[in-house]
Each structure stands twice: as C-alpha cells, then as structure tokens.
CSV table of C-alpha atoms in Angstrom, one decimal:
chain,number,residue,atom,x,y,z
A,1,MET,CA,-20.2,-20.8,-14.0
A,2,VAL,CA,-16.8,-20.4,-12.4
A,3,ALA,CA,-16.3,-22.9,-9.7
A,4,ARG,CA,-13.4,-21.2,-8.0
A,5,THR,CA,-12.4,-17.6,-7.5
A,6,VAL,CA,-8.8,-16.5,-6.8
A,7,ASP,CA,-8.8,-12.7,-6.4
A,8,LEU,CA,-5.4,-11.3,-6.9
A,9,ARG,CA,-6.3,-7.7,-8.0
A,10,SER,CA,-5.3,-6.2,-4.6
A,11,ASP,CA,-5.0,-7.0,-0.9
A,12,THR,CA,-8.0,-4.7,-0.5
A,13,VAL,CA,-10.4,-7.5,-1.7
A,14,THR,CA,-10.2,-9.6,1.4
A,15,LYS,CA,-13.5,-10.4,3.2
A,16,PRO,CA,-13.9,-9.9,7.0
A,17,THR,CA,-13.1,-13.0,9.0
A,18,GLU,CA,-15.6,-14.5,11.4
A,19,THR,CA,-13.5,-13.1,14.3
A,20,MET,CA,-13.8,-9.6,12.8
A,21,ARG,CA,-17.6,-10.0,12.3
A,22,PHE,CA,-18.0,-11.1,15.9
A,23,ALA,CA,-15.9,-8.2,17.1
A,24,MET,CA,-18.0,-5.8,15.1
A,25,ALA,CA,-21.3,-7.2,16.4
A,26,THR,CA,-20.1,-6.9,20.0
A,27,ALA,CA,-18.1,-3.7,19.9
A,28,GLU,CA,-18.5,-1.0,22.6
A,29,VAL,CA,-19.4,2.2,20.9
A,30,ASP,CA,-20.2,5.9,21.5
A,31,ASP,CA,-20.5,9.1,19.4
A,32,ASP,CA,-16.9,9.7,18.2
A,33,ILE,CA,-17.7,13.3,17.2
A,34,LEU,CA,-19.3,14.4,20.5
A,35,GLY,CA,-16.6,12.6,22.5
A,36,ALA,CA,-14.6,9.5,21.9
A,37,ASP,CA,-15.7,6.1,20.8
A,38,PRO,CA,-13.9,3.7,23.2
A,39,THR,CA,-13.2,1.1,20.5
A,40,ALA,CA,-11.9,3.7,18.1
A,41,PHE,CA,-9.7,5.2,20.8
A,42,ARG,CA,-8.3,1.8,21.6
A,43,LEU,CA,-7.4,1.2,18.0
A,44,GLU,CA,-5.9,4.7,17.6
A,45,SER,CA,-3.9,4.3,20.8
A,46,GLU,CA,-2.6,0.9,19.7
A,47,VAL,CA,-1.4,2.1,16.3
A,48,ALA,CA,0.2,5.2,17.9
A,49,LYS,CA,2.1,2.9,20.3
A,50,ILE,CA,3.3,0.6,17.5
A,51,THR,CA,4.5,3.5,15.5
A,52,GLY,CA,6.1,5.4,18.4
A,53,LYS,CA,3.9,8.5,18.0
A,54,GLU,CA,1.9,10.5,20.5
A,55,ALA,CA,-1.6,10.0,19.1
A,56,GLY,CA,-3.6,8.6,16.3
A,57,LEU,CA,-6.8,9.3,14.4
A,58,PHE,CA,-9.0,6.8,12.5
A,59,VAL,CA,-10.0,7.8,9.0
A,60,SER,CA,-12.1,6.1,6.4
A,61,SER,CA,-9.2,5.5,3.9
A,62,GLY,CA,-5.6,5.8,3.1
A,63,THR,CA,-6.4,8.6,0.6
A,64,MET,CA,-8.1,10.6,3.3
A,65,GLY,CA,-5.3,9.9,5.7
A,66,ASN,CA,-2.7,11.2,3.3
A,67,LEU,CA,-4.8,14.2,2.3
A,68,ILE,CA,-5.4,15.3,5.9
A,69,SER,CA,-1.7,14.8,6.7
A,70,VAL,CA,-0.5,16.9,3.8
A,71,LEU,CA,-3.1,19.7,4.6
A,72,VAL,CA,-2.0,19.8,8.3
A,73,HIS,CA,1.6,20.3,7.3
A,74,CYS,CA,0.9,22.6,4.3
A,75,ASP,CA,-1.6,24.9,6.1
A,76,ILE,CA,-1.1,27.8,3.7
A,77,ARG,CA,-2.5,27.5,0.2
A,78,GLY,CA,0.2,27.5,-2.4
A,79,SER,CA,2.6,25.5,-0.2
A,80,GLU,CA,4.6,22.8,-2.0
A,81,VAL,CA,5.2,19.1,-1.2
A,82,ILE,CA,8.1,17.1,-2.6
A,83,LEU,CA,7.0,13.5,-3.5
A,84,GLY,CA,7.9,10.7,-5.8
A,85,ASP,CA,6.7,10.9,-9.4
A,86,ASN,CA,5.5,7.3,-9.2
A,87,SER,CA,4.0,7.6,-5.7
A,88,HIS,CA,0.4,6.8,-4.7
A,89,ILE,CA,-0.3,10.3,-3.5
A,90,HIS,CA,0.9,11.8,-6.7
A,91,ILE,CA,-0.9,9.4,-9.1
A,92,TYR,CA,-3.8,7.6,-7.5
A,93,GLU,CA,-5.4,10.1,-5.1
A,94,ASN,CA,-7.4,12.2,-7.5
A,95,GLY,CA,-5.0,15.2,-7.1
A,96,GLY,CA,-6.8,15.9,-3.8
A,97,ILE,CA,-3.9,17.8,-2.3
A,98,SER,CA,-4.2,20.4,-5.1
A,99,THR,CA,-7.9,20.4,-5.8
A,100,ILE,CA,-9.0,20.5,-2.2
A,101,GLY,CA,-5.9,21.8,-0.4
A,102,GLY,CA,-4.3,24.2,-2.9
A,103,VAL,CA,-1.0,22.4,-2.3
A,104,HIS,CA,1.4,22.3,-5.2
A,105,PRO,CA,3.1,18.9,-5.9
A,106,ARG,CA,6.8,18.9,-6.8
A,107,PRO,CA,7.5,15.4,-8.1
A,108,VAL,CA,11.0,13.9,-8.0
A,109,LYS,CA,11.9,10.8,-9.9
A,110,ASN,CA,11.4,7.5,-8.1
A,111,ASN,CA,14.1,5.0,-8.5
A,112,GLU,CA,13.2,1.4,-9.2
A,113,ASP,CA,13.4,0.6,-5.5
A,114,GLY,CA,10.9,3.3,-4.6
A,115,THR,CA,13.5,5.7,-3.2
A,116,MET,CA,14.3,9.2,-4.5
A,117,ASP,CA,17.9,10.3,-4.7
A,118,ILE,CA,18.7,12.5,-1.7
A,119,ASP,CA,20.5,15.0,-3.8
A,120,SER,CA,17.5,15.3,-6.1
A,121,ILE,CA,15.2,15.9,-3.1
A,122,GLU,CA,17.5,18.7,-1.9
A,123,VAL,CA,17.6,20.3,-5.3
A,124,ALA,CA,13.8,20.3,-5.4
A,125,ILE,CA,13.6,22.3,-2.2
A,126,ARG,CA,12.7,25.9,-3.1
A,127,ASP,CA,15.1,28.7,-2.2
A,128,PRO,CA,13.3,30.8,0.4
A,129,ARG,CA,14.8,33.9,-1.2
A,130,GLY,CA,12.6,33.2,-4.2
A,131,GLU,CA,9.3,33.2,-2.3
A,132,LEU,CA,8.0,36.1,-4.3
A,133,VAL,CA,7.7,33.8,-7.4
A,134,PHE,CA,8.1,30.2,-6.1
A,135,PRO,CA,5.7,28.1,-4.0
A,136,THR,CA,7.1,27.5,-0.5
A,137,THR,CA,8.4,24.0,0.2
A,138,LYS,CA,6.8,22.7,3.4
A,139,LEU,CA,6.8,18.9,3.2
A,140,ILE,CA,8.5,15.7,1.9
A,141,CYS,CA,6.5,12.5,1.4
A,142,LEU,CA,7.8,9.0,1.2
A,143,GLU,CA,5.9,5.7,0.6
A,144,ASN,CA,6.8,2.5,2.3
A,145,SER,CA,6.4,-0.1,1.0
A,146,HIS,CA,6.3,1.5,-2.5
A,147,ALA,CA,3.4,0.0,-4.5
A,148,ASN,CA,4.3,1.1,-8.0
A,149,SER,CA,7.8,-0.2,-7.5
A,150,GLY,CA,6.4,-3.7,-6.8
A,151,GLY,CA,6.1,-3.4,-3.0
A,152,ARG,CA,9.8,-2.5,-2.5
A,153,CYS,CA,10.8,-1.5,1.0
A,154,LEU,CA,12.5,1.7,2.1
A,155,SER,CA,15.1,1.1,4.8
A,156,ALA,CA,15.2,2.9,8.1
A,157,GLU,CA,18.6,4.3,7.2
A,158,TYR,CA,17.3,5.8,4.0
A,159,THR,CA,14.3,7.3,5.8
A,160,ASP,CA,16.6,8.7,8.5
A,161,ARG,CA,18.6,10.5,5.8
A,162,VAL,CA,15.5,12.1,4.3
A,163,GLY,CA,14.3,13.1,7.8
A,164,GLU,CA,17.7,14.7,8.4
A,165,LEU,CA,17.4,16.6,5.2
A,166,ALA,CA,13.9,17.8,6.1
A,167,LYS,CA,15.0,19.1,9.4
A,168,LYS,CA,18.0,20.8,7.8
A,169,HIS,CA,15.6,22.9,5.7
A,170,GLY,CA,12.8,23.3,8.3
A,171,LEU,CA,10.5,20.9,6.5
A,172,LYS,CA,8.2,18.1,7.7
A,173,LEU,CA,8.3,14.4,6.7
A,174,HIS,CA,5.2,12.4,6.0
A,175,ILE,CA,5.2,8.6,5.3
A,176,ASP,CA,2.4,7.0,3.3
A,177,GLY,CA,2.6,3.7,5.2
A,178,ALA,CA,-0.3,2.0,3.4
A,179,ARG,CA,1.8,-1.3,3.6
A,180,ILE,CA,4.2,-0.3,6.4
A,181,PHE,CA,3.6,-3.6,8.2
A,182,ASN,CA,4.6,-5.5,5.0
A,183,ALA,CA,7.8,-3.5,4.9
A,184,SER,CA,8.5,-4.1,8.6
A,185,VAL,CA,8.0,-7.9,8.2
A,186,ALA,CA,10.1,-8.1,5.0
A,187,LEU,CA,13.0,-6.0,6.4
A,188,GLY,CA,12.8,-7.6,9.9
A,189,VAL,CA,12.7,-4.1,11.4
A,190,PRO,CA,10.0,-2.8,13.8
A,191,VAL,CA,7.5,-0.3,12.4
A,192,GLN,CA,8.5,2.2,15.0
A,193,ARG,CA,12.0,2.2,13.7
A,194,LEU,CA,11.0,2.5,10.1
A,195,VAL,CA,8.9,5.7,10.8
A,196,GLN,CA,11.1,7.1,13.5
A,197,ALA,CA,12.1,10.1,11.4
A,198,ALA,CA,8.6,10.9,10.3
A,199,ASP,CA,6.4,13.7,11.6
A,200,SER,CA,3.3,11.8,10.5
A,201,VAL,CA,2.4,8.5,9.1
A,202,SER,CA,-0.8,7.1,7.4
A,203,VAL,CA,-1.2,3.4,8.3
A,204,CYS,CA,-3.7,1.5,6.2
A,205,LEU,CA,-5.5,-1.4,7.9
A,206,SER,CA,-7.5,-2.5,4.9
A,207,LYS,CA,-4.6,-3.6,2.6
A,208,GLY,CA,-2.1,-6.2,3.8
A,209,LEU,CA,-3.8,-6.5,7.2
A,210,GLY,CA,-7.2,-7.3,5.7
A,211,ALA,CA,-9.5,-5.1,7.7
A,212,PRO,CA,-12.7,-4.2,5.8
A,213,VAL,CA,-12.3,-0.4,6.2
A,214,GLY,CA,-10.0,2.3,7.4
A,215,SER,CA,-6.6,3.8,8.2
A,216,VAL,CA,-5.1,5.5,11.2
A,217,ILE,CA,-2.9,8.6,10.9
A,218,VAL,CA,-0.4,9.2,13.7
A,219,GLY,CA,1.8,12.0,14.8
A,220,SER,CA,2.1,14.5,17.7
A,221,LYS,CA,-0.9,15.4,19.8
A,222,SER,CA,-1.0,18.9,18.2
A,223,PHE,CA,-0.9,17.3,14.7
A,224,ILE,CA,-3.8,15.0,15.6
A,225,THR,CA,-5.8,17.9,17.0
A,226,LYS,CA,-5.5,19.7,13.7
A,227,ALA,CA,-6.1,16.4,11.8
A,228,ARG,CA,-9.4,15.8,13.7
A,229,ARG,CA,-10.7,19.1,12.7
A,230,LEU,CA,-9.8,18.6,9.0
A,231,ARG,CA,-11.4,15.1,9.1
A,232,LYS,CA,-14.7,16.8,10.1
A,233,THR,CA,-14.3,19.4,7.4
A,234,LEU,CA,-13.9,16.6,4.8
A,235,GLY,CA,-17.0,14.8,6.0
A,236,GLY,CA,-14.9,12.0,7.6
A,237,GLY,CA,-16.3,12.3,11.1
A,238,MET,CA,-18.3,9.2,12.0
A,239,ARG,CA,-20.5,8.6,15.0
A,240,GLN,CA,-20.5,5.0,16.3
A,241,VAL,CA,-17.4,4.2,14.4
A,242,GLY,CA,-16.2,1.6,16.9
A,243,PHE,CA,-17.9,-1.3,15.1
A,244,ILE,CA,-15.6,-0.6,12.1
A,245,CYS,CA,-12.6,-0.1,14.3
A,246,ALA,CA,-13.3,-3.4,16.1
A,247,ALA,CA,-12.6,-5.3,12.9
A,248,ALA,CA,-9.5,-3.3,12.2
A,249,PHE,CA,-8.2,-4.1,15.7
A,250,VAL,CA,-8.6,-7.8,15.0
A,251,ALA,CA,-6.7,-7.3,11.8
A,252,LEU,CA,-3.9,-5.6,13.7
A,253,LYS,CA,-3.7,-8.3,16.3
A,254,GLU,CA,-4.2,-11.4,14.1
A,255,ASN,CA,-2.9,-10.7,10.6
A,256,VAL,CA,0.5,-9.1,11.0
A,257,GLU,CA,1.9,-12.6,11.6
A,258,LYS,CA,0.4,-13.8,8.3
A,259,LEU,CA,2.3,-11.3,6.2
A,260,ASP,CA,5.5,-13.4,6.0
A,261,GLY,CA,3.5,-16.2,4.6
A,262,ASP,CA,2.0,-13.8,2.0
A,263,HIS,CA,5.4,-12.7,1.0
A,264,LYS,CA,6.6,-16.3,0.6
A,265,LYS,CA,3.6,-17.2,-1.6
A,266,ALA,CA,4.2,-14.1,-3.7
A,267,LYS,CA,7.8,-15.1,-4.2
A,268,GLU,CA,6.7,-18.7,-5.1
A,269,LEU,CA,4.2,-17.3,-7.6
A,270,ALA,CA,6.7,-14.9,-9.1
A,271,GLU,CA,9.2,-17.6,-9.6
A,272,GLY,CA,6.6,-19.8,-11.2
A,273,LEU,CA,5.5,-17.0,-13.5
A,274,ASN,CA,9.0,-16.2,-14.5
A,275,GLN,CA,9.4,-19.8,-15.8
A,276,ILE,CA,6.4,-19.6,-18.1
A,277,LYS,CA,7.5,-18.9,-21.7
A,278,GLY,CA,6.2,-15.5,-22.7
A,279,LEU,CA,6.3,-13.9,-19.2
A,280,LYS,CA,9.0,-12.0,-17.3
A,281,VAL,CA,9.2,-11.1,-13.6
A,282,ASP,CA,12.0,-9.3,-11.8
A,283,ILE,CA,12.3,-11.8,-9.0
A,284,ALA,CA,14.6,-9.6,-7.0
A,285,ALA,CA,12.0,-6.8,-6.9
A,286,VAL,CA,9.4,-9.1,-5.2
A,287,GLU,CA,10.2,-8.1,-1.6
A,288,THR,CA,6.6,-8.2,-0.2
A,289,ASN,CA,3.2,-9.2,-1.6
A,290,ILE,CA,3.1,-7.4,-5.0
A,291,ILE,CA,4.2,-8.8,-8.3
A,292,TYR,CA,4.5,-7.0,-11.6
A,293,VAL,CA,4.4,-9.4,-14.6
A,294,ASP,CA,5.6,-8.3,-18.0
A,295,ILE,CA,4.5,-10.1,-21.2
A,296,VAL,CA,7.6,-10.3,-23.4
A,297,GLU,CA,7.7,-8.7,-26.8
A,298,GLY,CA,6.6,-11.0,-29.6
A,299,SER,CA,3.9,-12.8,-27.5
A,300,LYS,CA,0.6,-13.1,-29.2
A,301,ILE,CA,-1.4,-12.2,-26.1
A,302,THR,CA,-1.9,-8.8,-24.5
A,303,ALA,CA,-2.4,-8.2,-20.8
A,304,GLU,CA,-6.0,-7.4,-21.5
A,305,LYS,CA,-6.6,-10.7,-23.3
A,306,LEU,CA,-4.8,-12.6,-20.6
A,307,TYR,CA,-6.9,-10.9,-18.0
A,308,LYS,CA,-10.1,-11.9,-19.7
A,309,ASN,CA,-8.9,-15.5,-20.2
A,310,LEU,CA,-8.0,-15.8,-16.5
A,311,GLU,CA,-11.3,-14.2,-15.5
A,312,GLU,CA,-13.1,-17.1,-17.3
A,313,HIS,CA,-11.3,-19.4,-14.9
A,314,GLY,CA,-12.0,-17.4,-11.8
A,315,VAL,CA,-8.5,-15.8,-11.5
A,316,LEU,CA,-8.7,-12.0,-11.2
A,317,VAL,CA,-5.6,-9.9,-11.8
A,318,MET,CA,-5.1,-6.2,-12.6
A,319,PRO,CA,-4.0,-5.1,-16.1
A,320,LYS,CA,-1.4,-2.3,-16.1
A,321,GLY,CA,-1.1,-1.4,-19.7
A,322,LEU,CA,-0.8,-3.5,-22.9
A,323,SER,CA,2.0,-5.8,-21.7
A,324,ARG,CA,1.9,-5.7,-17.9
A,325,MET,CA,-0.3,-6.9,-15.1
A,326,ARG,CA,-0.2,-6.6,-11.3
A,327,ILE,CA,-0.8,-9.5,-8.9
A,328,VAL,CA,-1.2,-9.0,-5.1
A,329,VAL,CA,-1.1,-11.8,-2.6
A,330,HIS,CA,-3.1,-11.5,0.7
A,331,HIS,CA,-3.9,-13.7,3.7
A,332,GLN,CA,-6.9,-15.3,1.9
A,333,ILE,CA,-4.8,-16.7,-0.9
A,334,SER,CA,-3.7,-20.3,-0.2
A,335,SER,CA,-0.8,-22.3,-1.7
A,336,SER,CA,-3.4,-24.2,-3.7
A,337,ASP,CA,-4.6,-20.8,-5.1
A,338,VAL,CA,-1.0,-20.1,-6.2
A,339,HIS,CA,-0.7,-23.4,-8.0
A,340,TYR,CA,-4.1,-23.0,-9.6
A,341,THR,CA,-3.2,-19.5,-10.8
A,342,LEU,CA,0.1,-20.8,-12.4
A,343,SER,CA,-1.9,-23.5,-14.1
A,344,CYS,CA,-4.4,-21.1,-15.6
A,345,ILE,CA,-1.8,-18.7,-16.8
A,346,GLN,CA,0.2,-21.5,-18.4
A,347,GLN,CA,-3.0,-22.6,-20.1
A,348,ALA,CA,-3.5,-19.2,-21.6
A,349,PHE,CA,-0.1,-19.4,-23.2
A,350,SER,CA,0.4,-23.0,-24.2
A,351,GLY,CA,-2.5,-25.2,-23.0
A,352,MET,CA,-3.2,-27.0,-19.8
A,353,HIS,CA,-2.7,-30.7,-19.1
A,354,GLN,CA,-4.7,-32.5,-16.4
A,355,GLU,CA,-3.1,-35.4,-14.8
A,356,ASN,CA,-4.6,-37.6,-12.2
A,357,GLY,CA,-7.4,-35.1,-11.5
A,358,SER,CA,-5.0,-32.2,-10.7
A,359,TYR,CA,-3.7,-29.4,-12.8
A,360,SER,CA,-0.1,-29.7,-14.1
A,361,ILE,CA,1.8,-27.1,-16.1
A,362,SER,CA,5.1,-27.4,-17.9
A,363,THR,CA,7.4,-24.4,-18.0
A,364,SER,CA,10.1,-23.3,-20.4
A,365,ARG,CA,12.7,-24.9,-18.0
A,366,GLY,CA,10.9,-28.2,-17.9
A,367,ASP,CA,9.7,-27.8,-14.3
A,368,SER,CA,6.1,-28.8,-13.4
A,369,TYR,CA,3.5,-27.2,-11.0
A,370,SER,CA,0.5,-29.1,-9.8
C-alpha cells in the first residue's frame, strides 16, 4: 500500500479546501436559468471586473467556455478560426468547434514560446474576394499561458499586436485563458492588461486556482447574452449553480496569491530533474507551473516505465509519448513533495539511498536532495 500520494498529473486534481466546502454548504442560491443565482452572479461579476470586460457567464468547463466563445463569434456555419497548431482548442477539445459548430480550424504553427508569428497569422486570413470557394475567416484564438509549450506566457505587447491585426481585418480575438492568472503572476502584469485586446476570454477556475468545477467566459454584454443562449443549447444551463460558484469564488480570492509559490516549486523541481542523469529539462521554458521532462536518448527506461515505477511510490505524472512526461505543480504540492518526487525519480534511474531516516539522492553534478 502506498503511504504517500503526490499527484502531479495536472493542476485539475486538487481537492476542495475546507473553506470551499463551507462556502458551498452555506451558499445563497436560486434558479440560474429562470433568473439569476446570486452567488453565480457575484462570481461572474468579479471575473468580469478582473478582466476588464462588461459581463461574465459561468460554464461547467474550459472546453465549454471555448466552444461557446468560438460559436458566438463564428455564428455562420463554415466560418473559419485561426488558431495555434499546438493549442488546447485545436488538439484537446474533441474537435467540438467543427463537429458541433461547423467551424473550420485554420491552424498556424505555434512557436516554442506559444506564440504564432504575426506574419503567418496574416497570411492565414482568407481573402474575402475568394469567398465563393474559401471559408470566411472570422476569429483568431490565442492561449495564455500556453500549456503544450510548457506553460509559457504571452506578453501583453504580443497580444496587442494580434488584436491590432484582428481589427485591421474585421476579425474578433478570443483568448483561451485557462491559466491566465498563472501568466499574470509570472509576468507581473494584471490580468486586465493581458486580455485588453481580446473580445472574449475563457477563464478556468479549476486549474491553477484549484476550484473543483468551472470556468467563466467574459466579454461584452451582447456577447454574453448570446453565450447564455448557447450554453442552454449545449445543455450547460444549471439551476442552483451557486453552490459550485461559491467554491470557485473562494479559489479566486484565496489561491491567486499561491501561484507564485507554485511557480517557484516548479522551477526547483525542474532544476532538480535536470541534474538527474538520463533526464533533460529546458529550464528557461519553465515560466509557470508546467514542466516537460525528456528522457535522453540511450536511457534504458521509457516514460511509460518511469510512470509505472513512480506510481508504485505514489507519485503520479503524465506520460507524453515514449520519451517525455509532463509534471504540473499546484497549491496542494509542498516543498516536501518536490523533494520526495526527486528522490523517487532518481531511484528509478540509479537507486535510492536513505540517510538518517530521510531520502537522499545524488545527481550527475554531485548535488544532493533530501
């Protein structure tokens, strides 16, 4: 039996805190479809205020938030959205914009930092003169922070440039802000500034912030009116939803300040992993709470084997192919968990030494973690 569990698969694995559970039990609620649930409205208004948008709408997930946002902007079937080829919307959301919305994706190569070249975006915009044969470009999507790039952050200046390009061509800009608060803390820039150029933003509350459920999409009042109708169409309308929103409100108020600590622990873990012979981490790419770890060529262990070995010691990570794994730090990971994880990974490669009742590992540089 595993005596300890360190779950690093994602920041979505966090458990509700006691404060969240109390808030859920005592939340003021009403029917959010017939009128407005007061606790849901409070959360929606707070997220809208933080992002500098007119209104917000609570939805069950980031995937639903992105889907609704794309469908509001691309309200004619056969419309086209420009988005990163390595973006969450394009890869991990079941092709919903196409299967449900009839929206055509136009992927542009993501750079290692999560950006797309401005010139490449502009080239991807369809010439309106070819509307007889081409889809009609309606929307550009960005992701901040960019998960598949290791949680890299898009600057406000870059987003402004994309926003200017969108306006130049009469397009809308949507930001998948699943971890926008992580980006804000890492860059030292307010969320409102990071999304200033966007027409809509999907803000996930169940990732870095640790809420048990939900996202809020924000935009203009007219955008949210349309989004509310689409949420109902997709079966996302919920009645006494305030008890869920109450936990999300606690996450918003209490856990933003914890993100900097998450980032520091991620950096410490990344640096430790990079010192273990057989592993490689791009330290410079670890800007927030996500780490991609590569197993160097010639190692006798695959990511899957390492995953299973760690699981036996209660450490859970996510394999990403034969020679790569993903680790995500969250507010329920302690410094002790970081050290224990390093110990277990070192054991998988070269054995573990126990000194004075604590774990100690030796790295390829001669350093020691305990």
